[in-house]
Amino acid sequence: MTTFDETSGMVSPAQEKRRGQGFEGHWALVWRKFLRHRLGVLGGIIVLLAYVVAAIPDFLAPVTLEAYNPAYAYAPPQQVHLGVSTEDGWQFRPHVNAYKTVVDYNSGRRIFTADPESIIDIGFFVVGEPYKLFGFIPAARHLFGPVEVGQPFYIFGADRLGRDILSRTIYGARISMTIGLLGVAASLVLGILIGGVSGLFGGVVDNVIQRLIEFVQSVPAIPLWIGLAAAIPRDIPPLQVYFFITIILSVLGWTSLARVVRGRFLAMRNEDFVKAARLDGCGPVRIIFRHMLPSFLSHIIATVSLAIPGMILAETALSYLGIGLRTPIVSWGVLLQEAQNVRTIASAPWLLLPGVAVVIAVLALNFLGDGLRDAADPYAD
Amino acid sequence: MGSFILRRIIYVIPALIAVSLISFLVIAVPPGDFVDRLAEEAAKKGDIMPLAEIEAMRRAYGLDQPLLVQYWSWITGVVLRGDFGYSFGWNLPVKEVIWPRLGLTVVLSLASLLFVWVVAIPIGIYSAVRRYSVGDYIFTFLGFLGLAVPNFLLALALMYVAFAWFGQDVGGLFSPEYIEAPWGWGKFTDLMAHLWLPMVVLGTSGTASVIRVIRANLIDELHKPYVTAARAKGKGEFALLMKYPVRHAMNPFVSGQNDIFVDIVSGGTIVAIVMGLQTTGPLLIKALMEQDMYMAASFILMLSVLVVVGTLLSDLLLAWLDPRIRYQQG
Amino acid sequence: MENLVEIRGLRITFAGAVDVVQGLDLDIPAGKTLCLVGESGCGKSVTAKSILQVIDHPGRVSGGSINLRQTDGSVLDIAKTKPTSPLMRQVRGGDIAMIHQEPMSFLSPLYTIGNQISEALMLHRKISEKDARAEGIKMLEEVGMPDPARRYDSYTFQLSGGQRQRAMIAMALINKPRLLIADEPTTALDVTTQANILDLLGELQRETGMGVLFITHDLGVVAEIADEVAVMYLGKIVERAPVRELLENPKHPYTKGLLASMPRLDGDFKAPLKAIPGMVPPPALRPAGCSFHPRCEWARKDMCGHVAVLETDLGANHMVACHAYGPQAHKFSRVSKVVDVGAPVAVAKKAVGKPLLSVRNLHKHFAIRAGFFQRQVGAVRAVNDISLDVFPGETLGLVGESGCGKSTLGQTLVGLHRADSGEVQFADIDVRAAKGAEAKQLRTDIRMVFQDPTGSLNPRMRVRDIIGEVLQVNGNHSAAEIEEKVQGLLARVGLSPDYAERYPHAFSGGQRQRIAIARALASDPKLVIADEAVSALDVSVQTQIINMMKELQAELGLTYVFVSHDLGVIANISDRVAVMYAGRIVELGETDQIFRNPRHPYTEALLAAIPGRGARKTGARIRLTGHVPDAAKPLAGCAFADRCRYVTDACRVNVPELRGEGNHLDACLRSEELKLRSVSQTEALVSA
């Protein structure tokens, strides 16, 4: 039973958990509230996994980016079987079937069917093609893949050059997931700088910046992106293209962050506890970093995580149109370039599978952002 | 109110100037121009253009002038004579290419906006009133999905479904026989028959976000004191819902229409390219690739103008809906 | 006499199966005003809402009956009626109507008040829009709305607080209900406006003969308006009696406690107040037995903590629910302790010697900016030519209605605003020119306590860091020194030292205000400016804080500038009082002088507006009409002229200066010739 302490007016500590007692700080409360948001947690886990994938694609993908085999152009996805039936009954033996190929002379295309007789065993931690982990640690183990190197292994199907779409999608995460992060980081710097200036100075400066933000927000983004992207010279190295695209994305992306920062700054400036800090004699630096920033950092994190999906979608769209990233860089948008028209898709719908990766990543980031936004103010409710 | 409208319209003018300048500069500033592109093409065919010829062409197109002079002559042409310059790629005045395309863009954008409203408003209200019901969960999930699927991917998927299952090639806004045909009843019905798919594609993410906005705001409004007060007057539940919470939730909804409209116009570019629509998108990208300067700049300008006007309209609508804006800023 | 509504065994449950109201019995008589009194969290509002079945989700009536006597004599049990049924809708607004505390949020800003008033009419009567409009305007006129035909088409944000409340009353009364439920209708209003609204409600009640259920936490308001009173504590009625009986002869220790903790304006209003210890616990932690027993000084552990209380009828309509009056009454001595404020506070300090703080001709104007370039287009004169002295060891009360500039003045003195002109001298420091070491000394010597104890404590910092920050920032203090200081301060403000480790969110409002006071005291200040420091607190907690501040003053020799709109609090805590109106001080003097011998007509009106001032009744009452003049517009003459009952032509031309003999100053051109009514003279006096 909980009792009521009449002198202090407080619920007595013996029965209540420590949380009610105010021993927990802001971040502990935010974390607790976030954990209550199931979808947010699920999204967070998926996002985390996606970034793990982005960090070590070479290990996770069955084959490297360069691997191709024209013999398996447009090979459909193989079905993964978990075991085989033998005389001794069912036996665990994960495998896929090899292809039987028939050439259709009318269309000139090969038609692939599964060959139940020929079994390609799937192994874990198999030795496959060599790669350099993080770009410098030589390795050859892959999380999974055909036990025998070089056997056809296309569980997501193959593209027109017989490249494994699964491996390429895994590699695509590296670019697609980071370009969002990088774009948002750039936007964040711009947003905090401009929003902070706007909120701090107020008056005419604030007014000018607000009109600018309103204006930028009212410009249709995609045509402008297209315009800017088309202006990237065609003959520069891929890495530079990557950075150009990042900059283009953040040119329009900073506005919402700037708004959040400014709004918080203005609201915070009139909070009583900030006034009290001023009266305590805190200088502006201390007020900003000790009192104001911690108070809206969680809001900024939430806004950031909600801004990343937009960047990912934009990169995908630009690359798909052929004015964003280009091969040899592999992003999900670049992969989707393969699916240029309905007829190609109709004959090889698995070319859209990298799109599924986009959808999952964006969904997860949205869930995460929603959860973070709800948790950002743990004192409400 | 009158002064509010006037002020709001005056605010639009600097925005339009800035838009036109940006549209122009984005195209004109990067190195290389249409003549370079022509020379490149010619070079590929093994046909080296003499420098003098290149310079002459540049002079003919006015590309040798300083940027601001080029901008000035372009923009005065646009404003004073409705002359958008000359398309190098089409060998036609830009305005002859741009107007029919823009018309269709407006039609498609408005149709999509209408689609968003018709679908999202009732669903948003339902989701808020029946919070945590099965229907609410389904719509909420669909909403998330709608936001997560890039619209060009949705277009591809729907086209694939239509093609693979119904054997229909659903690209474009017209059947081939109507593309060049003059306007008439037949062309109109043909347009309507083709319009729905791009409309759905373009409207999906907007619908998803409008559902979320309406749901969130309405949930806030449902328990506001004035709702209790009106209920205590003896008002019936449905009439109450419509007169107070829904009406109040309309304000954030209307102010959000800006962004929805921007997204529709903006996303329309890509969807049009994917679906081969006879709107501005495919031409814009072609013009950009060819550095067909006036063409590209005019397209970006007109799309931006469309958005700026849309913003203006939604602001005025908001002022009309909300007496607080009308009286306190007017 | 018969009852309009009889509530029996009412039970209201919220999510998580928490009973907010448990077994409530209440009779609401016809044609009378019944006041329901109690601190916040006692379940008053939710009880009122249950009568109309408009409790917000997730609350619901989960037991008991609410019997409404219909006009045809039949009885309707509202608790058993479906909330959405046509029958219930007919009751709402037709038989029973309701007005609320915050008309701004209870009226929609998107529709004109006329729309919302005529809506109420059209829901219950078949009537054309034109006729509804005519009736609505007539109703607005009846509730004293100025210029009703024009106001009918106004939106809420175009009206003043008092006008909004009038609009809401018109909306409630347009269907001539038999019962009006008024839920703290005057709490958000200024005291002079409150007086007007209370007058209006009393008048309307007498004219229409309707029953009124009036909910309030303010016993002054009760004295003003009630016929009968029911005192509520944690979802139950603990005492009920006719108003005079209850106020003069309270029985229940909770009622006694509420009365004792209320600052009084009769007799010695500086007498120390007696606070009820603790605060209302949340309903989920309702104590067993008598729910008041943990805070009750009579409580016997063997009984009150276990045995549920029954009602005892004391005759003459007086009912009380307390063991001390029940079958076991002989076990209780029923002796209340005398006020136990240990500090010697009775002697009023004289304003003598050299002032600690000296203010001369202080001006603070806020620029009104407009347009893109933020040009200054005008100025709000928030503080206008203020001169005053604060002497060491005294408490100076700054009192006035909202918008009079008292808070701005306080904040300017402490340094939150930069004054536009004038002189401020603190000890030997010229405050407006102070830099470096002097500025630092000012920061530690002049401290402030804010109104909102939630907003003024940074939720991301531990209590220790909040209190100790001023020491960290100013001067060299080791962590151990600061820790020791914080521990000492916590003990001093009545909190456990282990609270230093915690964050503010776990504390109640009263405890947070104690923390805020500890922060103010951390630098051993000489002057503390308390800006409405007790206004956000419930009456018993408010008294605890006031008493504590008095003790601290006596122990530490502090000087206070106490800003408040509450005249009772000001009278209790202040040695001297400055009355402010429209950015100026209109009267300044010792507390006794101000309250017993006011010289400015505005002071007189303020005092007359305090609810519970004797006058049910008769004769010429002093009530203010109109509004405080717009502080952005230039003004000739006396700012109060338009509302003053003694105004002459000269008042509109000459600006009165603050002057007078000795310690008692006023800014009225006619103060010499006028004889004004004071707070303790309950009989109407005829003015000169």
Short mmCIF file of C-alpha atoms in Angstrom, two decimals, chain C residues 362 364-366 381-383 398 403-414 416-417 531 563 580:
data_model
loop_
_atom_site.label_atom_id
_atom_site.label_comp_id
_atom_site.label_asym_id
_atom_site.label_seq_id
_atom_site.Cartn_x
_atom_site.Cartn_y
_atom_site.Cartn_z
CA LEU C 362 11.65 55.00 -13.30
CA LYS C 364 10.01 51.22 -18.71
CA HIS C 365 8.33 51.31 -22.10
CA PHE C 366 7.98 48.37 -24.41
CA ARG C 381 4.14 52.44 -21.00
CA ALA C 382 4.32 49.53 -18.61
CA VAL C 383 6.12 51.39 -15.86
CA LEU C 398 3.01 45.88 -4.89
CA GLY C 403 -1.64 44.77 -16.67
CA CYS C 404 -1.00 47.52 -14.12
CA GLY C 405 2.77 47.11 -14.48
CA LYS C 406 3.54 45.65 -11.06
CA SER C 407 5.33 42.59 -12.45
CA THR C 408 7.25 44.69 -14.96
CA LEU C 409 8.37 46.94 -12.15
CA GLY C 410 9.56 43.94 -10.13
CA GLN C 411 11.37 42.48 -13.10
CA THR C 412 12.98 45.80 -13.93
CA LEU C 413 14.26 46.16 -10.40
CA VAL C 414 15.87 42.75 -10.48
CA LEU C 416 15.33 41.35 -16.27
CA HIS C 417 14.38 44.50 -18.13
CA ASP C 531 6.57 38.03 -8.32
CA VAL C 563 4.13 41.51 -6.01
CA MET C 580 -0.48 50.50 -8.94
#
